[in-house]
Amino acid sequence: MTRRVQTPVRRLAFVGVTVVSTLSALVASTTAATPATSDDTAAERRVVAQPRETMVVIGDSYSSYYGDRHSPYPGWWATLATDLALDPVVDATGGTGFLMRNSDCAQTRFRARMDTIRQADPRLLLVEGGRNDWRRCDANGVPVESTRTQIEAAANEYFAELAVVWDQLGRPRSDVYVVSPWGTSKPRKARVIRPIIEAAAEAHGFTYVPTRPLTLAQAPDGVHPNNEGSRFLRDQILANSDLLDRFSRI
């Protein structure tokens, strides 16, 4: 699947509200009242609804294979963004990660997507990945198995660069949340890779959100969530983080 950036339409609503009040002053005369002046009447005011803030998602097929909340297969990020009253921008490519560039070795790693973050200048950033990093592409463009050292180096390089970009945007690092979802496939790889991602994220001041592995009922192929799995992943992210405390719900 090719890389995509999904940017929802933002709406800017203008609501005009007119409030008119007339103040009448009684005078000593028993037959007349002084008419209200222009100062006694409130001026017409326009209330402008500001566009919603943005949530960027950088990820792999756990994010790229799914649509917005109105699609037949809404992604975990779509329902999460609705809960947090944020507009999602998704830059995700199946098969990629901190180290891996897809099985054809022709796609981008996460580090190549910093421009999406810079351009969106989001209120919140979700980095989702790690599942594909048990492999890497060698010098000949052939997928081979990764070592622990290579995964650690790739994760640390990514988060170090992200820290620079995020600081340049003037955002607190507490607004970056990292998640590494997993299914039932390759559980031994999960026990190696997920702690590496957690340690690298936290070493650079970002928030790692633990999630339970998806069951076969939630990810029938052992990897990709169905609708139940996407809802479960959303629920896990909310339950194991402070997002609901920090963001308004619709």
Tab-separated table of C-alpha atoms in Angstrom:
chain	number	residue	atom	x	y	z
A	1	MET	CA	0.000	0.000	0.000
A	2	THR	CA	1.320	3.395	-0.879
A	3	ARG	CA	1.846	6.070	1.645
A	4	ARG	CA	-1.105	8.357	2.140
A	5	VAL	CA	-1.816	11.510	4.039
A	6	GLN	CA	-5.476	11.822	4.884
A	7	THR	CA	-6.514	15.348	5.704
A	8	PRO	CA	-10.163	15.842	6.644
A	9	VAL	CA	-12.093	18.905	5.604
A	10	ARG	CA	-12.155	21.551	8.263
A	11	ARG	CA	-15.180	23.596	8.706
A	12	LEU	CA	-15.202	27.210	9.792
A	13	ALA	CA	-18.641	28.233	10.965
A	14	PHE	CA	-19.717	31.767	11.429
A	15	VAL	CA	-22.632	32.364	13.703
A	16	GLY	CA	-24.076	35.841	14.020
A	17	VAL	CA	-25.723	36.623	17.281
A	18	THR	CA	-27.615	39.853	17.718
A	19	VAL	CA	-28.416	41.007	21.177
A	20	VAL	CA	-30.572	44.102	21.547
A	21	SER	CA	-31.359	45.680	24.912
A	22	THR	CA	-33.148	48.918	25.549
A	23	LEU	CA	-32.773	50.791	28.796
A	24	SER	CA	-35.545	53.229	29.657
A	25	ALA	CA	-34.985	55.836	32.306
A	26	LEU	CA	-37.910	57.251	34.211
A	27	VAL	CA	-37.989	61.006	34.507
A	28	ALA	CA	-39.670	63.205	36.983
A	29	SER	CA	-42.428	63.967	34.503
A	30	THR	CA	-45.506	61.813	34.943
A	31	THR	CA	-46.238	61.740	31.194
A	32	ALA	CA	-42.862	61.206	29.366
A	33	ALA	CA	-39.807	58.934	29.339
A	34	THR	CA	-36.393	59.684	27.909
A	35	PRO	CA	-35.714	57.563	24.753
A	36	ALA	CA	-32.800	55.111	24.897
A	37	THR	CA	-29.550	56.296	23.366
A	38	SER	CA	-27.266	54.264	21.098
A	39	ASP	CA	-25.083	53.568	24.128
A	40	ASP	CA	-28.016	51.810	25.728
A	41	THR	CA	-28.278	49.244	22.925
A	42	ALA	CA	-25.742	46.412	22.655
A	43	ALA	CA	-23.913	46.299	19.340
A	44	GLU	CA	-24.286	43.314	17.044
A	45	ARG	CA	-21.610	40.735	17.765
A	46	ARG	CA	-20.282	37.903	15.615
A	47	VAL	CA	-19.077	34.700	17.278
A	48	VAL	CA	-16.537	32.797	15.191
A	49	ALA	CA	-16.149	29.051	15.744
A	50	GLN	CA	-12.462	28.231	15.439
A	51	PRO	CA	-11.329	25.210	13.385
A	52	ARG	CA	-10.611	22.113	15.420
A	53	GLU	CA	-7.037	21.271	16.258
A	54	THR	CA	-5.213	18.444	14.529
A	55	MET	CA	-4.052	14.995	15.566
A	56	VAL	CA	-1.323	13.475	13.360
A	57	VAL	CA	-0.828	9.717	13.177
A	58	ILE	CA	2.438	8.257	11.880
A	59	GLY	CA	2.156	4.515	11.424
A	60	ASP	CA	1.963	1.265	9.500
A	61	SER	CA	-0.912	-0.943	8.338
A	62	TYR	CA	-2.559	-0.805	11.769
A	63	SER	CA	-3.402	2.748	10.677
A	64	SER	CA	-3.202	2.786	6.864
A	65	TYR	CA	-5.676	-0.008	6.129
A	66	TYR	CA	-8.619	1.798	7.723
A	67	GLY	CA	-10.861	4.769	7.059
A	68	ASP	CA	-12.562	7.537	8.970
A	69	ARG	CA	-15.387	6.930	11.405
A	70	HIS	CA	-17.995	6.975	8.614
A	71	SER	CA	-16.330	4.174	6.631
A	72	PRO	CA	-17.267	0.475	6.880
A	73	TYR	CA	-13.926	-0.142	8.624
A	74	PRO	CA	-13.134	2.877	10.790
A	75	GLY	CA	-9.618	2.971	12.171
A	76	TRP	CA	-8.714	3.147	15.836
A	77	TRP	CA	-7.396	6.642	15.132
A	78	ALA	CA	-10.723	7.782	13.676
A	79	THR	CA	-12.782	6.985	16.756
A	80	LEU	CA	-10.001	8.238	19.024
A	81	ALA	CA	-9.913	11.588	17.226
A	82	THR	CA	-13.687	11.876	17.625
A	83	ASP	CA	-13.393	11.185	21.355
A	84	LEU	CA	-10.737	13.886	21.686
A	85	ALA	CA	-12.466	16.438	19.413
A	86	LEU	CA	-9.477	16.567	17.063
A	87	ASP	CA	-9.189	16.329	13.274
A	88	PRO	CA	-6.986	13.370	12.239
A	89	VAL	CA	-4.212	13.519	9.638
A	90	VAL	CA	-2.853	10.047	8.885
A	91	ASP	CA	0.529	9.369	7.273
A	92	ALA	CA	0.872	5.604	7.370
A	93	THR	CA	2.189	2.880	5.078
A	94	GLY	CA	1.692	-0.837	5.498
A	95	GLY	CA	4.796	-2.888	6.174
A	96	THR	CA	6.915	0.039	7.343
A	97	GLY	CA	8.332	1.067	10.687
A	98	PHE	CA	11.219	2.648	12.507
A	99	LEU	CA	13.599	0.358	10.606
A	100	MET	CA	11.642	-1.510	7.913
A	101	ARG	CA	10.671	-0.076	4.489
A	102	ASN	CA	8.003	-2.616	3.490
A	103	SER	CA	8.563	-6.036	1.942
A	104	ASP	CA	9.469	-4.470	-1.417
A	105	CYS	CA	11.970	-2.128	0.312
A	106	ALA	CA	10.525	0.735	-1.750
A	107	GLN	CA	8.598	2.665	0.895
A	108	THR	CA	9.671	5.117	3.583
A	109	ARG	CA	10.630	4.597	7.193
A	110	PHE	CA	8.998	6.758	9.831
A	111	ARG	CA	11.935	9.187	9.824
A	112	ALA	CA	11.084	10.246	6.264
A	113	ARG	CA	7.690	11.586	7.392
A	114	MET	CA	8.838	14.483	9.539
A	115	ASP	CA	7.513	16.973	6.961
A	116	THR	CA	3.962	15.786	7.646
A	117	ILE	CA	4.450	16.720	11.287
A	118	ARG	CA	6.028	20.072	10.459
A	119	GLN	CA	3.306	21.038	7.994
A	120	ALA	CA	0.384	19.953	10.173
A	121	ASP	CA	1.831	21.457	13.387
A	122	PRO	CA	-0.567	19.225	15.322
A	123	ARG	CA	-1.886	19.581	18.826
A	124	LEU	CA	-1.329	15.868	19.362
A	125	LEU	CA	0.966	13.307	17.733
A	126	LEU	CA	0.419	9.541	17.787
A	127	VAL	CA	3.310	7.349	16.639
A	128	GLU	CA	2.102	3.796	16.013
A	129	GLY	CA	4.549	1.083	14.965
A	130	GLY	CA	7.190	-1.512	15.659
A	131	ARG	CA	5.389	-4.607	14.423
A	132	ASN	CA	7.328	-4.723	11.133
A	133	ASP	CA	10.765	-3.990	12.527
A	134	TRP	CA	11.765	-7.598	13.047
A	135	ARG	CA	12.954	-7.255	9.455
A	136	ARG	CA	15.018	-4.659	7.615
A	137	CYS	CA	16.159	-4.073	4.041
A	138	ASP	CA	19.780	-4.922	3.261
A	139	ALA	CA	22.047	-3.044	0.849
A	140	ASN	CA	20.573	-4.982	-2.074
A	141	GLY	CA	17.004	-4.073	-1.198
A	142	VAL	CA	16.177	-7.521	0.145
A	143	PRO	CA	14.308	-8.025	3.450
A	144	VAL	CA	16.434	-9.766	6.080
A	145	GLU	CA	15.958	-10.341	9.801
A	146	SER	CA	16.895	-7.456	12.091
A	147	THR	CA	19.054	-7.661	15.186
A	148	ARG	CA	18.121	-6.148	18.521
A	149	THR	CA	20.934	-3.611	18.149
A	150	GLN	CA	19.639	-2.465	14.766
A	151	ILE	CA	16.090	-2.026	16.068
A	152	GLU	CA	17.334	-0.093	19.094
A	153	ALA	CA	19.436	2.199	16.908
A	154	ALA	CA	16.564	2.895	14.492
A	155	ALA	CA	14.092	3.652	17.283
A	156	ASN	CA	16.506	5.953	19.107
A	157	GLU	CA	17.438	7.785	15.898
A	158	TYR	CA	13.794	8.347	15.085
A	159	PHE	CA	12.824	9.690	18.487
A	160	ALA	CA	15.943	11.858	18.692
A	161	GLU	CA	15.037	13.519	15.389
A	162	LEU	CA	11.381	13.782	16.373
A	163	ALA	CA	12.393	15.514	19.607
A	164	VAL	CA	14.195	18.211	17.596
A	165	VAL	CA	11.236	18.713	15.242
A	166	TRP	CA	8.706	18.766	18.074
A	167	ASP	CA	10.748	21.236	20.098
A	168	GLN	CA	11.023	23.498	17.043
A	169	LEU	CA	7.225	23.531	16.835
A	170	GLY	CA	7.137	24.721	20.426
A	171	ARG	CA	5.070	21.777	21.607
A	172	PRO	CA	5.538	19.952	24.917
A	173	ARG	CA	6.835	16.431	24.490
A	174	SER	CA	3.951	15.249	26.662
A	175	ASP	CA	1.773	15.785	23.550
A	176	VAL	CA	3.475	12.868	21.758
A	177	TYR	CA	2.047	9.409	22.469
A	178	VAL	CA	3.665	6.190	21.222
A	179	VAL	CA	1.884	2.874	20.808
A	180	SER	CA	3.058	-0.489	19.432
A	181	PRO	CA	0.009	-2.671	18.755
A	182	TRP	CA	0.383	-6.386	18.190
A	183	GLY	CA	-1.738	-9.427	17.411
A	184	THR	CA	-1.149	-13.107	18.069
A	185	SER	CA	1.471	-13.463	15.317
A	186	LYS	CA	5.172	-13.522	16.305
A	187	PRO	CA	4.714	-13.098	20.065
A	188	ARG	CA	8.430	-13.680	20.720
A	189	LYS	CA	9.273	-10.741	18.458
A	190	ALA	CA	6.770	-8.646	20.391
A	191	ARG	CA	8.555	-9.397	23.662
A	192	VAL	CA	11.742	-7.984	22.163
A	193	ILE	CA	10.513	-5.080	20.049
A	194	ARG	CA	7.814	-3.490	22.185
A	195	PRO	CA	10.134	-2.848	25.177
A	196	ILE	CA	12.690	-1.333	22.778
A	197	ILE	CA	10.107	1.123	21.430
A	198	GLU	CA	8.928	1.954	24.943
A	199	ALA	CA	12.450	2.617	26.235
A	200	ALA	CA	13.429	4.769	23.244
A	201	ALA	CA	10.253	6.858	23.405
A	202	GLU	CA	10.508	7.498	27.135
A	203	ALA	CA	14.236	8.267	26.913
A	204	HIS	CA	13.323	11.251	24.730
A	205	GLY	CA	10.478	12.470	26.926
A	206	PHE	CA	7.559	11.000	24.996
A	207	THR	CA	4.687	8.972	26.438
A	208	TYR	CA	4.500	5.268	25.699
A	209	VAL	CA	1.001	3.765	25.932
A	210	PRO	CA	0.920	0.010	26.621
A	211	THR	CA	-1.781	-2.055	24.918
A	212	ARG	CA	-2.759	-5.687	25.272
A	213	PRO	CA	-2.187	-7.903	22.210
A	214	LEU	CA	-5.207	-8.352	19.974
A	215	THR	CA	-6.870	-11.765	20.102
A	216	LEU	CA	-7.709	-13.843	17.032
A	217	ALA	CA	-11.295	-12.666	17.387
A	218	GLN	CA	-10.040	-9.067	17.141
A	219	ALA	CA	-7.333	-9.690	14.496
A	220	PRO	CA	-8.254	-12.859	12.561
A	221	ASP	CA	-5.009	-12.897	10.532
A	222	GLY	CA	-2.951	-12.542	13.689
A	223	VAL	CA	-1.967	-8.978	12.818
A	224	HIS	CA	-4.602	-6.582	11.479
A	225	PRO	CA	-7.597	-5.592	13.594
A	226	ASN	CA	-11.176	-5.964	12.465
A	227	ASN	CA	-13.765	-3.468	13.688
A	228	GLU	CA	-13.810	-5.059	17.125
A	229	GLY	CA	-10.025	-4.948	17.235
A	230	SER	CA	-9.878	-1.300	16.198
A	231	ARG	CA	-12.358	-0.379	18.921
A	232	PHE	CA	-10.367	-2.409	21.433
A	233	LEU	CA	-7.156	-0.633	20.471
A	234	ARG	CA	-8.853	2.756	20.854
A	235	ASP	CA	-10.206	1.703	24.248
A	236	GLN	CA	-6.762	0.527	25.363
A	237	ILE	CA	-5.131	3.803	24.385
A	238	LEU	CA	-7.717	5.805	26.309
A	239	ALA	CA	-7.648	3.511	29.349
A	240	ASN	CA	-3.854	3.475	29.621
A	241	SER	CA	-3.141	7.175	29.051
A	242	ASP	CA	-4.221	10.589	30.290
A	243	LEU	CA	-5.701	11.664	26.942
A	244	LEU	CA	-9.285	11.984	28.165
A	245	ASP	CA	-8.129	14.113	31.080
A	246	ARG	CA	-6.241	16.483	28.775
A	247	PHE	CA	-8.613	16.827	25.832
A	248	SER	CA	-12.267	17.753	25.565
A	249	ARG	CA	-14.737	15.175	24.369
A	250	ILE	CA	-17.504	15.906	21.888
